[in-house]
Amino acid sequence: MKILTVDDSRTMRDMLRMALVKAGFNVVEAVDGEHGLEVLTANGADVIITDINMPKLDGFGFIEAVREDASYRATPILVLTTESDPAKKDRARRAGATGWIVKPFHPDKLVEAIRRVAA
Amino acid sequence: MDELEQIKLTFFQECDELLADLESGLLAMEAGEGDSETVNAVFRAVHSVKGGAGAFALEALVRYAHVFETLLDDVRSNKIAASPELVRVLLRAADILADQVTAARTGGVPDEAATAAMVGELEGWINGQGGAAAPAPTQESPAGAPSAPTDELGIGFTPMTISIDDFAAEPTAAAPAAPTDELGIGFTPMQLDLAEFDAPAEEAPAGEQAWIITFHPHAALYAKANETALLLRELERLGPIEVSIDDSELVSLEHLDPESAYLSWIVRLTTDVAEEVIRDVFEFVSDDCELTIVREGQEEVAEPAAEAAPVDDVAALIAQINAEPVVAAPAQDEILPTVAAAPVVAAPAPVTPEPVVQAATPAAPAPAAAKAAPPKAAANEPAQPQATIRVDPERIDRLIDLVGELVINQAMLAQRVGEHGFAPSSDIAMGLDELEQLTRGIQDSVMAIRAQPVKSVFQRMPRLVREVANQTGKQVRLVMEGEGTEVDKTVIERLSDPITHMLRNAIDHGLESPEDRVAAGKNGEGTVRLAALHRGGRIVIEVQDDGRGINRGRVRQIAIDKGLISPDAVLTDEETDNLIFLPGFSTAAKVSDISGRGVGMDVVRRSVQALGGRISISSRPGEGSIFTLSLPLTLAVLDGMVIDVAGHTLVVPLTAIIESLRPKSEEIKALGPQGSVLAVRDTYVPLVDVGSVLGFRNDLMPATDGVVLLVENEDGGRAGLVADAIQGQRQVVIKSLESNYRQVDGIAAATILGDGRVALILDVDAVVALRRREPRAPEPILHAAE
Amino acid sequence: MAETVQQSTFDNREFIAFCIGEQEFCVDIMSVREIRGWSPATPLPQTPDYMRGVINLRGAVLPIMDLASRLGLQSNEPSERSVIIVVRMGERTIGLLVDAVSDILSVTQEMIQATPDVACDKVKSFVRGLITVEGRMISEIANERLLPELEALAA
């Protein structure tokens, strides 16, 4: 299964990659929403994990853009967030996020969240 | 956990970048150049530091960053105006954040008093927001206060919060309120096992228990790519399930809205886990469905509908659902899983195009490329993270070394071929020429990989300037230019110290106090300009101040008092200014600990010279001074002129050479007992016999017997280097003498020539200076430490 | 410092012994990187007489010290039979020019005795101890003291 991670923080991308690769997933990465769309178009993905606060195109815009493309309407999107703030999570959900992962995340939690949304 | 340590290193590297972004953003705001994207970037920087710190359970850092972030969030959402006063506070807060990061990196303890004071200050701003600034009611922005517990308990979020509490092994039960909880303090992701998660602490498992779960998904659930089948699969992990479907709401096909959901699911689950764990399964969808979870026997409201059709084989159902082409299907063929899964619609009739198109509306099924999304931020920020690869610097260093060997080898080959008398037009010679071109090309490309903009050094300077300004009571505006100027990594690493010294010196000694400046008719705030530029194949760093200029009378007096010059020495202004670089000069009593930091300008000059660099100062009384530092662009290779001197082969850096001459005897005039000068057009330049200066021969060689290389040193002075002969020009790989021995006066470094022998690279300025010092003092022989 | 530790930890230490004129010296084999024949060195100006210059050691610039001259002994022009012992000194690697390698010694701690006072100051400052093997007296060179420049710089 191929997972696209979109986060402007290299640390977070590395953390995700480590956990995901250990769990047996393939990982592609992008550094912001715009980049994420490019990588998605170029590589495709079975699951997308995205940050919210990012330069250029933030997580909300990114999710909306992904959902606008019919080929990715059924692709699960998990948002990564350190926010405790329900407003942000709701907004991500309205944009079309499938679920969320609260940072800092436990690798098992991460995998569980993916399992919950991906066949 | 090697990998985790590696990521931690990455984190700290990233922190450096984030802190730099933070500072430059705040500086832009201070200068009134910040727009909303600047504020966003500033917020993101702190946010990312916090995020990464959380991952590594760096509690102090998380706590501080959180307060900082909260205030920035208020600024970002226009709750608090970014007044100049606030931006100054934020700059200091950024400095403290940098200290916190350093402390976290080194395992040290940051200045707690300073941190606490800053936290107090930041919180003051956060709390003072209420009446003060005009609140901009944005729907998304949180009520800034991180302490509001109700915020934490947002819908759908509760289960996660609780589980984090579990991990933290804090039996603080149900009140996940304080910001510390939210941040998962003590939650080190890698060290925990999942056992705790599976066995919730809330409530002792009361043995096996049957639950009735009724689940009616809304269309929105599918629009977010959630899947009923997956939820059932998750439930099945908790225990055996029996599933039935309520299709009473299912409409006839012609009324069917493919984006709608018509089915309800009733699941009987037998499990020993607590209700929370079952609820967790629906965490992501709880807003997009109707969900009831009750113990069997307690259900009354959620009585399954009469027509509920039992589904015996869940696995078969899941397989059936997964087999549907929904996931990858383009919009036109889209059939929702609910429909397909319902036994009623066993053989899906062809759906007419119209309703589908209509139905697909709310999200406009644009089959356009995902790229169609409009970029939100105007791309005025050049920091475009293009597709990049990350490479261990050691690999590049290794590559550069190898290319260096290749260059040497190629030169060696060329020399051999020459020795065998091949004509330049021969195939072999021409092939070698091509090889040389290619080798050069490779070398340039490889060096370009390692080239970095000086920004990484420059960005540390604003803080230094702020600190020195504070300590000295000066008002300083720092202007930086040419931060994008690229130079090899080997040089970058060596720039920081000299720049630091030049800046300290410029502020401490160069600039006057605000009162003095005003009295002199100047702006009370002094300006220090730090600039980088390429000039003549070198990188030049200038540090200019608009202060009082060097007090030459005083400098001269100090030099005389210290016995550095004789009282009757005749010096030009330039020479006087540069006395400050003499060894022993800046140990003068007056040197404050700010400029000096225990190190004099002579040490700076020496270290700069060791790199083949030059540093000088020039000054105009009342108007200011300018330090000029120049260094080669790389410390890896250099273009050189290979010369013969008294049977030795030497390399002279090409950048130092203006021209080479064969002097006629009438152009040479004796001057003094040993010296002579060469008439070059209208001027006389002193001749330097390289062989005798370096001790390769005792007697001066008549310049007419050899060649003269006209060189220019950093002060603009010229000299003629007398050599026996010129062999030719060549790019050479610089090999340090210091790595295995030490610095040698008059010699910048060594290289390996085509024949495999070591040749020395001349330090032109030092050779010229050595001649001035004649007669040479005997080399002091140091004895082993007693 | 590491050498001192080894000294006390291991009973047996090995040394490379070599001749300068009539005298025998040795260095701890742990510090020796390689032994190679003499090749002409490029002289370094402005350096003490005992520095013979630098040679190319597989792409690195290796300074060569004339050990005879350093110890204040009669120094001969190097010949084809001369040998360079490449030794590590902390972070640095240098070549010691000696007349010939004579032996590899396996030595126990008891075989090493302190340098007696009779030796001249110069030798004493570079010799760590004396080893007696089969009636021969071999002086152990204290590598780290050979390059005074380094100590001066570090001070």
PDB file of N, CA, C and O in Angstrom, chain B residues 24-66:
ATOM      1  N   SER B  24      13.943  35.797  10.442  1.00  0.00           N
ATOM      2  CA  SER B  24      13.877  36.663   9.263  1.00  0.00           C
ATOM      3  C   SER B  24      12.449  37.156   9.058  1.00  0.00           C
ATOM      4  O   SER B  24      12.235  38.289   8.635  1.00  0.00           O
ATOM      5  N   GLY B  25      11.470  36.310   9.400  1.00  0.00           N
ATOM      6  CA  GLY B  25      10.087  36.757   9.305  1.00  0.00           C
ATOM      7  C   GLY B  25       9.808  37.896  10.264  1.00  0.00           C
ATOM      8  O   GLY B  25       9.198  38.908   9.902  1.00  0.00           O
ATOM      9  N   LEU B  26      10.279  37.730  11.493  1.00  0.00           N
ATOM     10  CA  LEU B  26      10.041  38.780  12.487  1.00  0.00           C
ATOM     11  C   LEU B  26      10.764  40.067  12.103  1.00  0.00           C
ATOM     12  O   LEU B  26      10.245  41.161  12.301  1.00  0.00           O
ATOM     13  N   LEU B  27      11.951  39.898  11.540  1.00  0.00           N
ATOM     14  CA  LEU B  27      12.689  41.096  11.118  1.00  0.00           C
ATOM     15  C   LEU B  27      11.948  41.806   9.995  1.00  0.00           C
ATOM     16  O   LEU B  27      11.905  43.032   9.938  1.00  0.00           O
ATOM     17  N   ALA B  28      11.362  41.013   9.102  1.00  0.00           N
ATOM     18  CA  ALA B  28      10.582  41.624   8.022  1.00  0.00           C
ATOM     19  C   ALA B  28       9.389  42.371   8.613  1.00  0.00           C
ATOM     20  O   ALA B  28       9.064  43.481   8.194  1.00  0.00           O
ATOM     21  N   MET B  29       8.775  41.770   9.625  1.00  0.00           N
ATOM     22  CA  MET B  29       7.649  42.448  10.272  1.00  0.00           C
ATOM     23  C   MET B  29       8.120  43.731  10.941  1.00  0.00           C
ATOM     24  O   MET B  29       7.447  44.757  10.895  1.00  0.00           O
ATOM     25  N   GLU B  30       9.277  43.628  11.555  1.00  0.00           N
ATOM     26  CA  GLU B  30       9.815  44.805  12.231  1.00  0.00           C
ATOM     27  C   GLU B  30      10.059  45.932  11.240  1.00  0.00           C
ATOM     28  O   GLU B  30       9.822  47.097  11.510  1.00  0.00           O
ATOM     29  N   ALA B  31      10.529  45.548  10.059  1.00  0.00           N
ATOM     30  CA  ALA B  31      10.820  46.549   9.042  1.00  0.00           C
ATOM     31  C   ALA B  31       9.556  46.982   8.319  1.00  0.00           C
ATOM     32  O   ALA B  31       9.610  47.758   7.365  1.00  0.00           O
ATOM     33  N   GLY B  32       8.405  46.440   8.753  1.00  0.00           N
ATOM     34  CA  GLY B  32       7.149  46.810   8.127  1.00  0.00           C
ATOM     35  C   GLY B  32       6.944  46.156   6.779  1.00  0.00           C
ATOM     36  O   GLY B  32       6.114  46.581   5.986  1.00  0.00           O
ATOM     37  N   GLU B  33       7.701  45.091   6.516  1.00  0.00           N
ATOM     38  CA  GLU B  33       7.588  44.449   5.207  1.00  0.00           C
ATOM     39  C   GLU B  33       6.768  43.170   5.275  1.00  0.00           C
ATOM     40  O   GLU B  33       6.641  42.462   4.280  1.00  0.00           O
ATOM     41  N   GLY B  34       6.276  42.861   6.454  1.00  0.00           N
ATOM     42  CA  GLY B  34       5.579  41.587   6.596  1.00  0.00           C
ATOM     43  C   GLY B  34       4.154  41.648   6.079  1.00  0.00           C
ATOM     44  O   GLY B  34       3.453  42.630   6.296  1.00  0.00           O
ATOM     45  N   ASP B  35       3.732  40.604   5.374  1.00  0.00           N
ATOM     46  CA  ASP B  35       2.322  40.498   5.027  1.00  0.00           C
ATOM     47  C   ASP B  35       1.755  39.311   5.791  1.00  0.00           C
ATOM     48  O   ASP B  35       2.411  38.755   6.667  1.00  0.00           O
ATOM     49  N   SER B  36       0.539  38.925   5.428  1.00  0.00           N
ATOM     50  CA  SER B  36      -0.076  37.859   6.219  1.00  0.00           C
ATOM     51  C   SER B  36       0.684  36.551   6.054  1.00  0.00           C
ATOM     52  O   SER B  36       0.747  35.736   6.973  1.00  0.00           O
ATOM     53  N   GLU B  37       1.269  36.350   4.887  1.00  0.00           N
ATOM     54  CA  GLU B  37       2.026  35.109   4.700  1.00  0.00           C
ATOM     55  C   GLU B  37       3.272  35.089   5.587  1.00  0.00           C
ATOM     56  O   GLU B  37       3.675  34.044   6.090  1.00  0.00           O
ATOM     57  N   THR B  38       3.857  36.273   5.796  1.00  0.00           N
ATOM     58  CA  THR B  38       4.996  36.343   6.709  1.00  0.00           C
ATOM     59  C   THR B  38       4.584  35.899   8.103  1.00  0.00           C
ATOM     60  O   THR B  38       5.264  35.114   8.759  1.00  0.00           O
ATOM     61  N   VAL B  39       3.433  36.427   8.541  1.00  0.00           N
ATOM     62  CA  VAL B  39       2.958  36.082   9.878  1.00  0.00           C
ATOM     63  C   VAL B  39       2.685  34.583   9.955  1.00  0.00           C
ATOM     64  O   VAL B  39       3.024  33.925  10.934  1.00  0.00           O
ATOM     65  N   ASN B  40       2.089  34.056   8.884  1.00  0.00           N
ATOM     66  CA  ASN B  40       1.832  32.620   8.848  1.00  0.00           C
ATOM     67  C   ASN B  40       3.116  31.824   8.952  1.00  0.00           C
ATOM     68  O   ASN B  40       3.189  30.823   9.655  1.00  0.00           O
ATOM     69  N   ALA B  41       4.119  32.263   8.222  1.00  0.00           N
ATOM     70  CA  ALA B  41       5.391  31.535   8.218  1.00  0.00           C
ATOM     71  C   ALA B  41       6.014  31.571   9.606  1.00  0.00           C
ATOM     72  O   ALA B  41       6.564  30.574  10.083  1.00  0.00           O
ATOM     73  N   VAL B  42       5.898  32.719  10.245  1.00  0.00           N
ATOM     74  CA  VAL B  42       6.434  32.855  11.601  1.00  0.00           C
ATOM     75  C   VAL B  42       5.709  31.897  12.542  1.00  0.00           C
ATOM     76  O   VAL B  42       6.325  31.177  13.327  1.00  0.00           O
ATOM     77  N   PHE B  43       4.401  31.866  12.410  1.00  0.00           N
ATOM     78  CA  PHE B  43       3.618  30.956  13.238  1.00  0.00           C
ATOM     79  C   PHE B  43       4.027  29.509  12.971  1.00  0.00           C
ATOM     80  O   PHE B  43       4.262  28.729  13.893  1.00  0.00           O
ATOM     81  N   ARG B  44       4.121  29.168  11.688  1.00  0.00           N
ATOM     82  CA  ARG B  44       4.434  27.777  11.334  1.00  0.00           C
ATOM     83  C   ARG B  44       5.778  27.349  11.892  1.00  0.00           C
ATOM     84  O   ARG B  44       5.961  26.203  12.286  1.00  0.00           O
ATOM     85  N   ALA B  45       6.729  28.291  11.886  1.00  0.00           N
ATOM     86  CA  ALA B  45       8.062  27.944  12.373  1.00  0.00           C
ATOM     87  C   ALA B  45       7.986  27.479  13.823  1.00  0.00           C
ATOM     88  O   ALA B  45       8.486  26.410  14.178  1.00  0.00           O
ATOM     89  N   VAL B  46       7.303  28.268  14.652  1.00  0.00           N
ATOM     90  CA  VAL B  46       7.203  27.904  16.065  1.00  0.00           C
ATOM     91  C   VAL B  46       6.365  26.635  16.215  1.00  0.00           C
ATOM     92  O   VAL B  46       6.676  25.738  16.991  1.00  0.00           O
ATOM     93  N   HIS B  47       5.329  26.570  15.415  1.00  0.00           N
ATOM     94  CA  HIS B  47       4.442  25.410  15.439  1.00  0.00           C
ATOM     95  C   HIS B  47       5.206  24.125  15.117  1.00  0.00           C
ATOM     96  O   HIS B  47       5.031  23.102  15.779  1.00  0.00           O
ATOM     97  N   SER B  48       6.051  24.202  14.123  1.00  0.00           N
ATOM     98  CA  SER B  48       6.799  23.009  13.734  1.00  0.00           C
ATOM     99  C   SER B  48       7.830  22.628  14.785  1.00  0.00           C
ATOM    100  O   SER B  48       8.073  21.450  15.022  1.00  0.00           O
ATOM    101  N   VAL B  49       8.442  23.629  15.394  1.00  0.00           N
ATOM    102  CA  VAL B  49       9.381  23.328  16.476  1.00  0.00           C
ATOM    103  C   VAL B  49       8.630  22.575  17.578  1.00  0.00           C
ATOM    104  O   VAL B  49       9.079  21.557  18.087  1.00  0.00           O
ATOM    105  N   LYS B  50       7.448  23.081  17.895  1.00  0.00           N
ATOM    106  CA  LYS B  50       6.661  22.446  18.938  1.00  0.00           C
ATOM    107  C   LYS B  50       6.287  21.028  18.545  1.00  0.00           C
ATOM    108  O   LYS B  50       6.407  20.093  19.352  1.00  0.00           O
ATOM    109  N   GLY B  51       5.857  20.862  17.310  1.00  0.00           N
ATOM    110  CA  GLY B  51       5.434  19.544  16.851  1.00  0.00           C
ATOM    111  C   GLY B  51       6.545  18.525  16.984  1.00  0.00           C
ATOM    112  O   GLY B  51       6.355  17.437  17.521  1.00  0.00           O
ATOM    113  N   GLY B  52       7.726  18.899  16.483  1.00  0.00           N
ATOM    114  CA  GLY B  52       8.855  17.975  16.544  1.00  0.00           C
ATOM    115  C   GLY B  52       9.280  17.718  17.980  1.00  0.00           C
ATOM    116  O   GLY B  52       9.557  16.592  18.377  1.00  0.00           O
ATOM    117  N   ALA B  53       9.259  18.787  18.769  1.00  0.00           N
ATOM    118  CA  ALA B  53       9.669  18.641  20.172  1.00  0.00           C
ATOM    119  C   ALA B  53       8.731  17.685  20.884  1.00  0.00           C
ATOM    120  O   ALA B  53       9.153  16.881  21.710  1.00  0.00           O
ATOM    121  N   GLY B  54       7.466  17.754  20.529  1.00  0.00           N
ATOM    122  CA  GLY B  54       6.487  16.855  21.132  1.00  0.00           C
ATOM    123  C   GLY B  54       6.818  15.413  20.810  1.00  0.00           C
ATOM    124  O   GLY B  54       6.710  14.530  21.660  1.00  0.00           O
ATOM    125  N   ALA B  55       7.246  15.188  19.582  1.00  0.00           N
ATOM    126  CA  ALA B  55       7.557  13.826  19.159  1.00  0.00           C
ATOM    127  C   ALA B  55       8.704  13.252  19.971  1.00  0.00           C
ATOM    128  O   ALA B  55       8.798  12.040  20.141  1.00  0.00           O
ATOM    129  N   PHE B  56       9.570  14.115  20.448  1.00  0.00           N
ATOM    130  CA  PHE B  56      10.708  13.625  21.219  1.00  0.00           C
ATOM    131  C   PHE B  56      10.544  13.906  22.709  1.00  0.00           C
ATOM    132  O   PHE B  56      11.503  13.835  23.472  1.00  0.00           O
ATOM    133  N   ALA B  57       9.352  14.267  23.082  1.00  0.00           N
ATOM    134  CA  ALA B  57       9.037  14.494  24.488  1.00  0.00           C
ATOM    135  C   ALA B  57       9.983  15.497  25.132  1.00  0.00           C
ATOM    136  O   ALA B  57      10.421  15.321  26.258  1.00  0.00           O
ATOM    137  N   LEU B  58      10.304  16.536  24.393  1.00  0.00           N
ATOM    138  CA  LEU B  58      11.136  17.611  24.956  1.00  0.00           C
ATOM    139  C   LEU B  58      10.195  18.598  25.634  1.00  0.00           C
ATOM    140  O   LEU B  58       9.757  19.579  25.054  1.00  0.00           O
ATOM    141  N   GLU B  59       9.904  18.300  26.871  1.00  0.00           N
ATOM    142  CA  GLU B  59       8.782  18.968  27.510  1.00  0.00           C
ATOM    143  C   GLU B  59       8.951  20.471  27.649  1.00  0.00           C
ATOM    144  O   GLU B  59       8.061  21.242  27.319  1.00  0.00           O
ATOM    145  N   ALA B  60      10.127  20.865  28.126  1.00  0.00           N
ATOM    146  CA  ALA B  60      10.332  22.290  28.366  1.00  0.00           C
ATOM    147  C   ALA B  60      10.170  23.062  27.059  1.00  0.00           C
ATOM    148  O   ALA B  60       9.541  24.125  27.018  1.00  0.00           O
ATOM    149  N   LEU B  61      10.708  22.489  26.019  1.00  0.00           N
ATOM    150  CA  LEU B  61      10.641  23.148  24.714  1.00  0.00           C
ATOM    151  C   LEU B  61       9.191  23.233  24.245  1.00  0.00           C
ATOM    152  O   LEU B  61       8.731  24.263  23.759  1.00  0.00           O
ATOM    153  N   VAL B  62       8.468  22.134  24.403  1.00  0.00           N
ATOM    154  CA  VAL B  62       7.066  22.119  23.993  1.00  0.00           C
ATOM    155  C   VAL B  62       6.286  23.176  24.761  1.00  0.00           C
ATOM    156  O   VAL B  62       5.526  23.946  24.184  1.00  0.00           O
ATOM    157  N   ARG B  63       6.529  23.227  26.054  1.00  0.00           N
ATOM    158  CA  ARG B  63       5.759  24.132  26.892  1.00  0.00           C
ATOM    159  C   ARG B  63       5.997  25.583  26.469  1.00  0.00           C
ATOM    160  O   ARG B  63       5.078  26.358  26.312  1.00  0.00           O
ATOM    161  N   TYR B  64       7.269  25.906  26.276  1.00  0.00           N
ATOM    162  CA  TYR B  64       7.580  27.281  25.888  1.00  0.00           C
ATOM    163  C   TYR B  64       7.040  27.595  24.497  1.00  0.00           C
ATOM    164  O   TYR B  64       6.414  28.620  24.273  1.00  0.00           O
ATOM    165  N   ALA B  65       7.282  26.667  23.579  1.00  0.00           N
ATOM    166  CA  ALA B  65       6.840  26.899  22.199  1.00  0.00           C
ATOM    167  C   ALA B  65       5.330  27.050  22.151  1.00  0.00           C
ATOM    168  O   ALA B  65       4.796  27.821  21.355  1.00  0.00           O
ATOM    169  N   HIS B  66       4.651  26.352  23.043  1.00  0.00           N
ATOM    170  CA  HIS B  66       3.196  26.420  23.022  1.00  0.00           C
ATOM    171  C   HIS B  66       2.699  27.833  23.356  1.00  0.00           C
ATOM    172  O   HIS B  66       1.813  28.363  22.690  1.00  0.00           O
TER     173      HIS B  66
END
